[in-house]
Amino acid sequence: MTVADNIRHVAALARAVAILRRSPEPGKPQKDALRALVAAAAGRSATLRFYESGLSLDGEAVPTDDPRLAAFAERLVAQNVAEITIAQGAGPDELLALTMGLAADAGGGRIKERLRDAGSAKVMVVLHQYEAPSPRSVSAAFEKVKFDQGVLSEWNKFLDQGAKTERERVEHAKPAEPGGAQLVEPHAPPPAPRAAPPAFEELPPPPAPPAQARQPRPSTLQEAATPEGWFASFERSVKNRFADHFPGPDWAWRVDRTKGTVTAGDRQGRASLTATLPPNYLEQSAWLLAGKLLEELRRRAEEEGEVRRKR
C-alpha cells in the first residue's frame, strides 16, 4: 500500500468520526460515511497506532498536515487511544461502535464497552494507561489467570446447578395424565384394576412440589462465606475493573468495608460518587457485582458532568 492509500484509509475513518461528532442521528451523511468505512475495511486489514512519534498505519507514518487528520488525531488524544486494529471484513455494527466512541466527548467514549456490546470480533482498541499499574511478576500473572478461570468455573457450576434444579422442579410439578398407559415390566403380573375415580369436585388438590433448597451464589474460586474473604475479592475486582469505567489519572476508588460502599472520586475534588452494596452481597459474585456498581457510578458521573456543562 502507498502513502496515499494509507491516507485515504485513515481519512475514511476520520470523516465518519467527524460527521458523527456533529450529529449521531442516522441521516444520509452519517450513513454514507459509515458505508465508505465498511467498504474500506472490506478491502484490507489495518492497524493504526498513535504514540508520541505520531500517527501511523501498518507501520507507515501518516502525516497530519491535513486539518481533517489533525482533528482526528485530537479525537484519539481525547479518548486516550493508542492503537486501533480493524480486521478485513469488519461489519457496520462494530465500525459504528468504534466511530461513535471516538466521536464522544473527552473521556466518555467507553469504546471498549461499545465494541463489547456490539459483539465485535474484528475491531480491537488499545488505550493509553497514564496511571502506571501495580507491578506484577510473571508468576503473579499466571496466578491471576488461574484465579480468574476458577471464578468463571465456579460461576458456570452455579448456573448449571440452577438449571438442573429448575428442570427437576418442572418435572416434579408435571401432573400425571389421568387414564394414561402404565409401563409394565416384562413378565410382571398385570396391574390390579383401579377403582373408578371420584367425581371431579371430590378430587383432592394435587400435592405441592417440595421446596427446593436455595443454592448460594459463588463469589470467588475459594471464597469462604465470611465477609472478610468476600471483601478481599471485591476489592481486587474493583481494582482490576476500575480503569475500564474511569480511564485516565483523574479518578480514584475506595471500598469501605464498614459501611459496605464503593466510592469513585475525582482527584481534584470536583466529584465524589458512592454506591452501596446490596444486603445479599455475600450471595453474589464479587467480580460481577464490582462491574455492576462501577457501571452505575460511571453513569451517574456522566449525568452530573452533563448537568455541570449545561450550567
XYZ file of C-alpha atoms in Angstrom:
311
model
C 0.000 0.000 0.000
C 1.215 3.503 -0.843
C 1.209 6.516 1.465
C -1.755 7.900 -0.484
C -3.678 4.643 0.094
C -2.965 4.853 3.821
C -4.070 8.472 3.967
C -7.337 7.629 2.187
C -7.943 4.745 4.591
C -7.397 6.914 7.684
C -9.422 9.715 6.090
C -12.441 7.393 5.738
C -12.322 6.716 9.479
C -11.679 10.389 10.311
C -14.606 11.551 8.131
C -17.039 9.128 9.811
C -15.915 10.290 13.269
C -16.217 13.981 12.332
C -19.729 13.573 10.903
C -20.954 11.546 13.887
C -19.484 14.141 16.246
C -21.573 16.814 14.586
C -24.686 14.637 14.879
C -25.125 10.957 15.787
C -28.540 10.838 14.121
C -28.739 8.331 11.216
C -29.024 10.833 8.368
C -27.707 10.475 4.852
C -24.203 11.925 5.588
C -23.765 9.589 8.550
C -24.860 6.515 6.576
C -22.692 7.432 3.575
C -19.648 7.892 5.812
C -20.214 4.537 7.503
C -20.722 2.790 4.139
C -17.416 4.243 2.921
C -15.668 2.948 6.051
C -17.197 -0.525 5.641
C -16.039 -0.575 2.022
C -12.512 0.394 3.071
C -12.449 -2.388 5.674
C -13.692 -4.915 3.111
C -10.541 -4.456 1.032
C -7.821 -4.699 3.690
C -6.992 -5.006 7.347
C -5.365 -2.081 9.099
C -3.591 -1.311 12.368
C -3.486 2.348 13.319
C -1.078 3.490 16.040
C -0.886 6.869 17.764
C 2.059 7.466 20.081
C 4.436 10.330 20.770
C 6.129 9.694 17.432
C 2.876 10.493 15.644
C 0.188 8.729 13.644
C 0.974 5.598 11.605
C -0.918 2.939 9.671
C 0.562 -0.555 9.344
C 3.956 0.829 10.358
C 3.962 3.675 7.811
C 3.794 7.265 9.066
C 0.643 9.193 8.197
C 1.120 12.991 8.059
C -1.477 15.053 9.904
C -0.970 18.299 7.992
C -4.492 17.961 6.617
C -6.888 19.678 9.070
C -9.235 16.689 8.912
C -6.499 14.289 10.010
C -5.301 16.752 12.640
C -8.827 16.864 14.073
C -8.902 13.061 14.041
C -5.641 12.948 15.982
C -7.260 15.205 18.574
C -10.117 12.683 18.948
C -7.556 9.919 19.597
C -5.985 12.074 22.321
C -9.396 12.837 23.832
C -10.243 9.134 24.136
C -6.729 8.007 25.217
C -6.463 5.727 22.161
C -3.061 4.171 21.477
C -3.915 1.591 18.793
C -6.866 0.555 16.640
C -6.906 -2.738 14.751
C -9.592 -3.288 12.112
C -9.595 -6.750 10.571
C -10.606 -7.222 6.954
C -14.366 -7.607 6.648
C -15.286 -5.675 9.804
C -19.035 -5.062 9.843
C -21.204 -1.960 10.238
C -22.178 -2.705 13.858
C -18.627 -2.789 15.184
C -17.394 0.084 12.999
C -20.310 2.221 14.142
C -19.494 1.385 17.779
C -15.869 2.416 17.147
C -16.686 5.705 15.442
C -19.401 6.632 17.953
C -16.921 6.070 20.775
C -14.267 8.223 19.098
C -16.831 10.948 18.421
C -17.964 11.160 22.064
C -16.829 13.862 24.486
C -13.382 13.513 26.002
C -13.124 10.559 28.372
C -16.716 9.489 27.733
C -16.244 7.309 24.671
C -16.125 3.984 26.530
C -15.016 2.441 23.248
C -14.218 -0.995 24.660
C -17.683 -1.269 26.227
C -19.334 -0.158 22.969
C -17.411 -2.768 20.978
C -18.292 -5.459 23.515
C -21.980 -4.565 23.367
C -21.825 -4.675 19.552
C -20.395 -8.205 19.714
C -17.286 -7.053 17.867
C -14.859 -9.750 16.734
C -12.874 -7.779 14.132
C -12.168 -4.430 15.811
C -9.826 -4.011 18.764
C -8.737 -0.870 20.635
C -5.751 -0.391 22.952
C -5.892 2.562 25.343
C -3.052 4.536 26.892
C -2.629 3.831 30.601
C -1.405 7.089 32.100
C -1.581 5.751 35.631
C 1.110 3.104 35.988
C -0.431 -0.207 37.071
C 0.945 -2.025 40.061
C 3.918 -4.175 39.005
C 3.079 -7.848 38.538
C 5.599 -10.662 38.255
C 5.361 -13.451 35.677
C 4.295 -15.910 38.381
C 1.658 -13.476 39.632
C 0.322 -13.081 36.084
C -0.165 -16.849 35.799
C -1.783 -16.922 39.237
C -4.234 -14.208 38.215
C -5.214 -16.151 35.085
C -5.717 -19.278 37.198
C -7.780 -17.315 39.715
C -9.995 -15.770 37.005
C -10.525 -19.176 35.380
C -11.527 -20.593 38.743
C -14.052 -17.802 39.307
C -15.548 -18.464 35.882
C -15.642 -22.207 36.558
C -17.452 -21.738 39.887
C -19.917 -19.352 38.265
C -20.638 -21.881 35.497
C -21.175 -24.609 38.100
C -23.677 -22.382 39.853
C -25.553 -21.737 36.606
C -25.566 -25.459 35.773
C -26.861 -26.328 39.238
C -29.583 -23.713 38.961
C -30.657 -25.069 35.569
C -30.684 -28.635 36.917
C -32.754 -27.614 39.935
C -35.256 -25.832 37.711
C -35.605 -28.875 35.419
C -36.197 -31.140 38.419
C -38.789 -28.744 39.806
C -40.632 -28.604 36.472
C -40.541 -32.396 36.074
C -41.835 -32.926 39.594
C -44.626 -30.405 39.111
C -45.965 -32.125 35.977
C -49.343 -33.726 36.854
C -49.868 -37.385 35.986
C -52.092 -37.833 32.956
C -55.384 -39.421 34.034
C -56.101 -42.720 32.356
C -52.631 -42.772 30.821
C -50.964 -46.026 29.908
C -48.838 -47.636 32.590
C -45.486 -49.175 31.886
C -45.349 -52.865 32.801
C -42.093 -54.635 33.476
C -41.562 -57.767 31.306
C -43.028 -60.913 32.893
C -44.553 -58.824 35.677
C -48.149 -59.536 36.710
C -50.677 -57.142 35.216
C -51.638 -54.226 37.467
C -54.720 -54.546 39.582
C -57.759 -52.775 38.179
C -58.259 -49.296 39.576
C -61.424 -48.147 41.214
C -63.447 -45.573 39.376
C -62.204 -42.105 40.276
C -64.487 -39.930 42.388
C -66.366 -37.020 40.932
C -64.292 -34.005 39.880
C -65.392 -31.882 42.837
C -64.312 -34.630 45.250
C -60.753 -34.876 43.966
C -58.209 -33.605 46.486
C -55.885 -30.819 45.367
C -52.585 -32.026 43.841
C -49.680 -32.125 46.273
C -47.414 -29.095 46.225
C -43.875 -29.711 44.926
C -41.274 -29.951 47.682
C -39.443 -26.734 48.415
C -36.051 -26.622 46.799
C -33.100 -25.598 48.911
C -31.772 -22.229 47.749
C -28.377 -22.543 46.143
C -25.935 -19.859 47.333
C -24.221 -17.943 44.571
C -20.442 -18.443 44.489
C -18.378 -15.304 44.832
C -14.798 -16.428 44.118
C -12.752 -19.540 43.491
C -12.109 -20.476 47.126
C -14.290 -17.827 48.720
C -15.241 -18.581 52.279
C -18.652 -17.436 53.378
C -17.002 -14.760 55.526
C -17.324 -11.036 54.809
C -13.533 -10.705 55.043
C -12.884 -13.174 52.235
C -15.636 -11.729 50.064
C -14.462 -8.133 50.522
C -10.879 -9.106 49.682
C -12.118 -10.491 46.361
C -14.399 -7.478 45.826
C -11.536 -5.009 46.312
C -9.379 -6.928 43.831
C -12.241 -6.895 41.346
C -12.795 -3.130 41.739
C -9.061 -2.513 41.292
C -8.862 -4.631 38.144
C -12.045 -3.230 36.539
C -11.869 0.437 37.619
C -9.842 1.690 34.622
C -12.419 0.218 32.199
C -15.085 2.520 33.630
C -12.963 5.510 34.743
C -9.985 5.756 32.332
C -7.178 8.216 32.916
C -5.432 9.510 36.049
C -8.186 11.850 37.284
C -10.243 9.251 39.162
C -9.546 7.107 42.219
C -11.550 4.429 44.039
C -12.147 3.397 47.638
C -14.014 0.477 49.247
C -15.390 0.982 52.764
C -15.929 -2.417 54.344
C -17.582 -0.944 57.449
C -20.258 0.936 55.502
C -20.420 -1.568 52.641
C -19.802 1.046 49.934
C -17.576 1.678 46.914
C -16.665 5.260 46.003
C -15.279 6.812 42.815
C -13.812 10.272 43.351
C -12.254 12.959 41.213
C -8.713 13.578 42.462
C -9.339 17.317 42.115
C -12.281 17.111 44.478
C -14.920 18.082 41.939
C -16.966 14.903 42.271
C -17.398 12.015 44.674
C -19.895 9.247 43.922
C -20.786 6.354 46.214
C -22.692 3.116 45.604
C -23.912 0.822 48.377
C -23.647 -2.948 48.300
C -26.964 -4.837 48.377
C -27.883 -6.670 51.611
C -27.295 -10.071 49.991
C -23.849 -9.225 48.645
C -22.315 -12.397 50.120
C -24.527 -14.448 47.792
C -23.312 -12.618 44.692
C -20.160 -12.841 42.584
C -17.683 -10.204 43.753
C -16.394 -9.790 40.180
C -19.825 -9.277 38.621
C -21.089 -7.014 41.409
C -17.973 -4.818 41.142
C -18.633 -4.310 37.428
C -22.313 -3.534 38.049
C -21.603 -0.907 40.732
C -18.788 0.714 38.730
C -21.105 0.927 35.718
C -23.703 2.646 37.921
C -21.095 5.125 39.227
C -19.887 5.843 35.697
C -23.419 6.561 34.516
C -24.018 8.913 37.435
C -20.703 10.678 36.778
C -21.712 11.260 33.158
C -25.116 12.602 34.203
C -23.626 15.004 36.766
C -20.996 16.116 34.261
C -23.752 16.884 31.737
C -25.611 18.971 34.352
C -22.445 20.959 35.150
C -21.824 21.644 31.460
C -25.369 22.956 30.995
C -24.894 25.325 33.933
